[in-house]
CSV table of C-alpha atoms in Angstrom, one decimal:
chain,number,residue,atom,x,y,z
F,1,UNK,CA,0.0,-0.3,-0.2
F,2,UNK,CA,1.3,3.6,-1.3
F,3,UNK,CA,2.8,5.4,2.1
F,4,UNK,CA,1.7,8.7,0.2
F,5,UNK,CA,-1.2,7.4,-1.6
F,6,UNK,CA,-2.1,9.8,-5.0
F,7,UNK,CA,-4.2,8.7,-7.9
F,8,UNK,CA,-6.6,5.9,-7.9
F,9,UNK,CA,-4.6,2.8,-9.4
F,10,UNK,CA,-6.2,-0.8,-10.2
F,11,UNK,CA,-6.6,-2.3,-7.0
F,12,UNK,CA,-7.1,0.0,-4.6
F,13,UNK,CA,-10.9,-0.3,-4.2
F,14,UNK,CA,-10.3,-3.3,-2.4
F,15,UNK,CA,-11.6,-3.7,1.1
F,16,UNK,CA,-8.5,-4.0,3.2
F,17,UNK,CA,-7.8,-5.2,6.3
F,18,UNK,CA,-5.3,-3.7,8.9
F,19,UNK,CA,-5.2,-4.6,12.5
F,20,UNK,CA,-3.4,-2.1,15.7
F,21,UNK,CA,-2.5,-3.3,18.9
F,22,UNK,CA,-2.4,-1.5,21.2
F,23,UNK,CA,0.2,-1.7,24.5
F,24,UNK,CA,-1.3,-2.8,27.7
F,25,UNK,CA,-3.0,-0.3,30.2
F,26,UNK,CA,-2.0,0.3,33.6
F,27,UNK,CA,-4.4,-2.3,34.9
F,28,UNK,CA,-2.4,-4.8,33.7
F,29,UNK,CA,0.2,-3.9,33.6
F,30,UNK,CA,0.0,-3.5,37.8
F,31,UNK,CA,-1.6,-7.1,36.9
F,32,UNK,CA,1.5,-8.5,35.5
F,33,UNK,CA,0.2,-9.6,31.8
F,34,UNK,CA,2.2,-9.5,29.0
F,35,UNK,CA,2.1,-8.6,25.3
F,36,UNK,CA,0.7,-12.1,24.0
F,37,UNK,CA,1.0,-10.7,20.6
F,38,UNK,CA,4.2,-10.4,18.2
F,39,UNK,CA,3.8,-8.1,15.3
F,40,UNK,CA,6.2,-8.1,12.1
F,41,UNK,CA,4.9,-4.8,10.4
F,42,UNK,CA,6.9,-5.9,7.1
F,43,UNK,CA,5.1,-9.2,6.8
F,44,UNK,CA,2.1,-8.0,6.9
F,45,UNK,CA,1.8,-10.6,10.3
F,46,UNK,CA,0.6,-11.3,14.1
F,47,UNK,CA,1.7,-13.8,15.9
F,48,UNK,CA,0.1,-14.8,19.2
F,49,UNK,CA,1.9,-17.1,21.3
F,50,UNK,CA,-0.4,-20.0,22.7
F,51,UNK,CA,2.4,-21.3,25.1
F,52,UNK,CA,0.6,-20.7,27.6
F,53,UNK,CA,-2.6,-21.8,26.8
F,54,UNK,CA,-4.3,-25.7,27.9
F,55,UNK,CA,-7.0,-25.3,25.1
F,56,UNK,CA,-4.4,-25.5,22.0
F,57,UNK,CA,-1.6,-27.4,21.3
F,58,UNK,CA,0.3,-25.2,18.9
F,59,UNK,CA,2.3,-23.0,20.4
F,60,UNK,CA,1.3,-20.2,18.5
F,61,UNK,CA,-0.9,-19.3,15.6
F,62,UNK,CA,0.5,-16.6,12.3
F,63,UNK,CA,-2.2,-14.3,11.0
F,64,UNK,CA,-1.7,-11.7,7.8
F,65,UNK,CA,-3.2,-9.1,7.1
F,66,UNK,CA,-3.1,-5.8,4.3
F,67,UNK,CA,-0.8,-3.8,7.2
F,68,UNK,CA,-0.6,-4.4,11.0
F,69,UNK,CA,0.5,-1.9,13.7
F,70,UNK,CA,2.4,-2.8,16.9
F,71,UNK,CA,2.3,-0.9,20.1
F,72,UNK,CA,4.0,1.9,19.2
F,73,UNK,CA,2.9,3.2,16.4
F,74,UNK,CA,2.5,6.2,15.4
F,75,UNK,CA,-0.6,7.8,14.7
F,76,UNK,CA,0.5,8.7,11.5
F,77,UNK,CA,2.0,6.5,10.3
F,78,UNK,CA,-1.2,5.0,10.8
F,79,UNK,CA,-3.2,7.3,8.9
F,80,UNK,CA,-0.8,7.4,6.4
F,81,UNK,CA,-0.5,3.9,5.5
F,82,UNK,CA,-4.2,3.7,5.9
F,83,UNK,CA,-6.1,6.1,5.5
F,84,UNK,CA,-5.1,8.8,3.5
F,85,UNK,CA,-4.7,6.4,0.0
F,86,UNK,CA,-8.8,6.9,0.9
F,87,UNK,CA,-8.8,10.0,1.2
F,88,UNK,CA,-7.0,10.8,-2.1
F,89,UNK,CA,-9.6,9.1,-3.4
F,90,UNK,CA,-12.4,10.9,-1.7
F,91,UNK,CA,-10.9,13.8,-3.2
F,92,UNK,CA,-11.3,12.7,-6.8
F,93,UNK,CA,-14.6,11.9,-5.9
F,94,UNK,CA,-14.9,8.5,-5.1
F,95,UNK,CA,-16.7,6.5,-2.2
F,96,UNK,CA,-14.5,5.6,1.5
F,97,UNK,CA,-15.4,4.3,4.4
F,98,UNK,CA,-13.1,4.2,7.1
F,99,UNK,CA,-14.1,2.1,10.2
F,100,UNK,CA,-12.7,1.0,13.2
F,101,UNK,CA,-13.6,-2.5,14.6
F,102,UNK,CA,-12.9,-4.7,17.2
F,103,UNK,CA,-14.1,-5.4,21.1
F,104,UNK,CA,-14.1,-2.6,23.6
F,105,UNK,CA,-11.2,-1.6,24.8
F,106,UNK,CA,-9.2,-2.5,21.9
F,107,UNK,CA,-8.4,1.2,21.0
F,108,UNK,CA,-11.0,2.2,18.4
F,109,UNK,CA,-11.8,5.0,19.7
F,110,UNK,CA,-7.8,6.0,20.2
F,111,UNK,CA,-7.5,5.1,16.5
F,112,UNK,CA,-10.1,7.1,15.5
F,113,UNK,CA,-10.3,9.7,17.2
F,114,UNK,CA,-6.9,9.9,19.4
F,115,UNK,CA,-6.3,13.1,20.8
F,116,UNK,CA,-7.1,16.6,19.8
F,117,UNK,CA,-5.1,18.6,20.6
F,118,UNK,CA,-2.1,16.9,20.6
F,119,UNK,CA,-0.8,16.8,17.0
F,120,UNK,CA,1.4,13.8,17.0
F,121,UNK,CA,-1.5,12.1,19.5
F,122,UNK,CA,-4.3,12.7,16.6
F,123,UNK,CA,-6.1,9.8,15.1
F,124,UNK,CA,-8.0,9.2,11.5
F,125,UNK,CA,-10.2,11.4,12.2
F,126,UNK,CA,-9.0,14.9,13.0
F,127,UNK,CA,-6.2,13.9,10.6
F,128,UNK,CA,-8.6,12.6,7.4
F,129,UNK,CA,-10.2,16.6,7.5
F,130,UNK,CA,-7.0,17.8,7.6
F,131,UNK,CA,-5.8,16.6,5.4
F,132,UNK,CA,-9.4,17.2,3.7
F,133,UNK,CA,-9.2,21.0,4.6
F,134,UNK,CA,-5.8,21.6,3.8
F,135,UNK,CA,-7.1,20.1,0.1
F,136,UNK,CA,-9.8,22.7,-0.3
F,137,UNK,CA,-7.4,25.7,1.2
F,138,UNK,CA,-4.7,25.0,-2.0
F,139,UNK,CA,-7.7,24.4,-4.5
F,140,UNK,CA,-7.9,26.9,-7.8
F,141,UNK,CA,-9.2,30.0,-7.4
F,142,UNK,CA,-13.1,28.8,-8.3
F,143,UNK,CA,-13.5,25.3,-8.0
F,144,UNK,CA,-16.3,24.7,-5.2
F,145,UNK,CA,-16.6,21.3,-2.3
F,146,UNK,CA,-19.3,20.5,-0.1
F,147,UNK,CA,-17.9,18.9,2.1
F,148,UNK,CA,-20.1,16.6,4.3
F,149,UNK,CA,-20.2,14.8,7.5
F,150,UNK,CA,-21.9,11.9,9.3
F,151,UNK,CA,-20.8,9.9,13.0
F,152,UNK,CA,-22.3,6.7,13.5
F,153,UNK,CA,-21.6,3.7,15.7
F,154,UNK,CA,-23.2,0.3,15.5
F,155,UNK,CA,-22.5,-1.6,19.0
F,156,UNK,CA,-24.3,-4.3,20.0
F,157,UNK,CA,-26.2,-4.2,16.6
F,158,UNK,CA,-27.8,-1.0,17.4
F,159,UNK,CA,-26.9,1.4,15.4
F,160,UNK,CA,-26.6,4.6,16.3
F,161,UNK,CA,-26.0,8.7,15.8
F,162,UNK,CA,-22.9,10.7,17.6
F,163,UNK,CA,-24.2,14.2,16.0
F,164,UNK,CA,-27.8,13.9,17.7
F,165,UNK,CA,-27.6,14.7,20.9
F,166,UNK,CA,-29.9,12.0,22.1
F,167,UNK,CA,-27.1,9.2,22.0
F,168,UNK,CA,-30.0,6.2,22.2
F,169,UNK,CA,-32.0,6.8,19.8
F,170,UNK,CA,-31.6,3.8,17.7
F,171,UNK,CA,-31.5,4.2,13.4
F,172,UNK,CA,-32.2,1.3,10.7
F,173,UNK,CA,-30.2,0.4,7.8
F,174,UNK,CA,-32.5,0.8,4.7
F,175,UNK,CA,-31.8,0.7,1.2
F,176,UNK,CA,-33.5,1.9,-1.6
F,177,UNK,CA,-32.7,1.2,-5.2
F,178,UNK,CA,-32.3,4.5,-7.0
F,179,UNK,CA,-29.4,5.7,-3.6
F,180,UNK,CA,-28.2,1.9,-1.7
F,181,UNK,CA,-27.1,1.0,1.5
F,182,UNK,CA,-28.7,3.9,3.3
F,183,UNK,CA,-29.0,5.2,7.5
F,184,UNK,CA,-32.4,6.2,8.0
F,185,UNK,CA,-32.7,9.7,9.6
F,186,UNK,CA,-28.3,9.5,10.7
F,187,UNK,CA,-27.8,13.5,10.7
F,188,UNK,CA,-25.9,14.8,8.3
F,189,UNK,CA,-23.0,18.1,8.8
F,190,UNK,CA,-22.0,20.4,6.0
F,191,UNK,CA,-18.4,20.7,7.8
F,192,UNK,CA,-16.5,23.8,7.0
F,193,UNK,CA,-13.3,24.2,9.0
């Protein structure tokens, strides 16, 4: 996957699976837990140590993905190697989707949002907006852009609108022949910066 993105290339529209392994948190460190995953970024693989598990006769399992990031990965590297290409395609007029999936406590929110007040800890969402609005600022005079955003969460098979003040309202996923799959009543805002 190219680090800097660019024009849409053959094969760039496929779904890619990227895994980020978070570092141990304070409670895990205090309890004496050890990291059981070895990340091989160059090979795109994770090796899970099963040595202590009585349920498996295998000492480890290897899983291969499009890209993998270890506990020491930097937010900007994750953005550049995973999301930048998608945002570049969106700026060319294509649809793009980036979503985080995993169990509670696995680092999805940190990867997607990060810490906005600390530039090197900003996640995919603020880096995407900086990328988009940086591109707009450099555009030729007279070129107009419309930036719209929605922000939803799917948790326990319930869809919630994270831009709506009522986070408890359940939304429905629908499909129409003219527009395809959509979320009924999902708030969309026009973004200016």
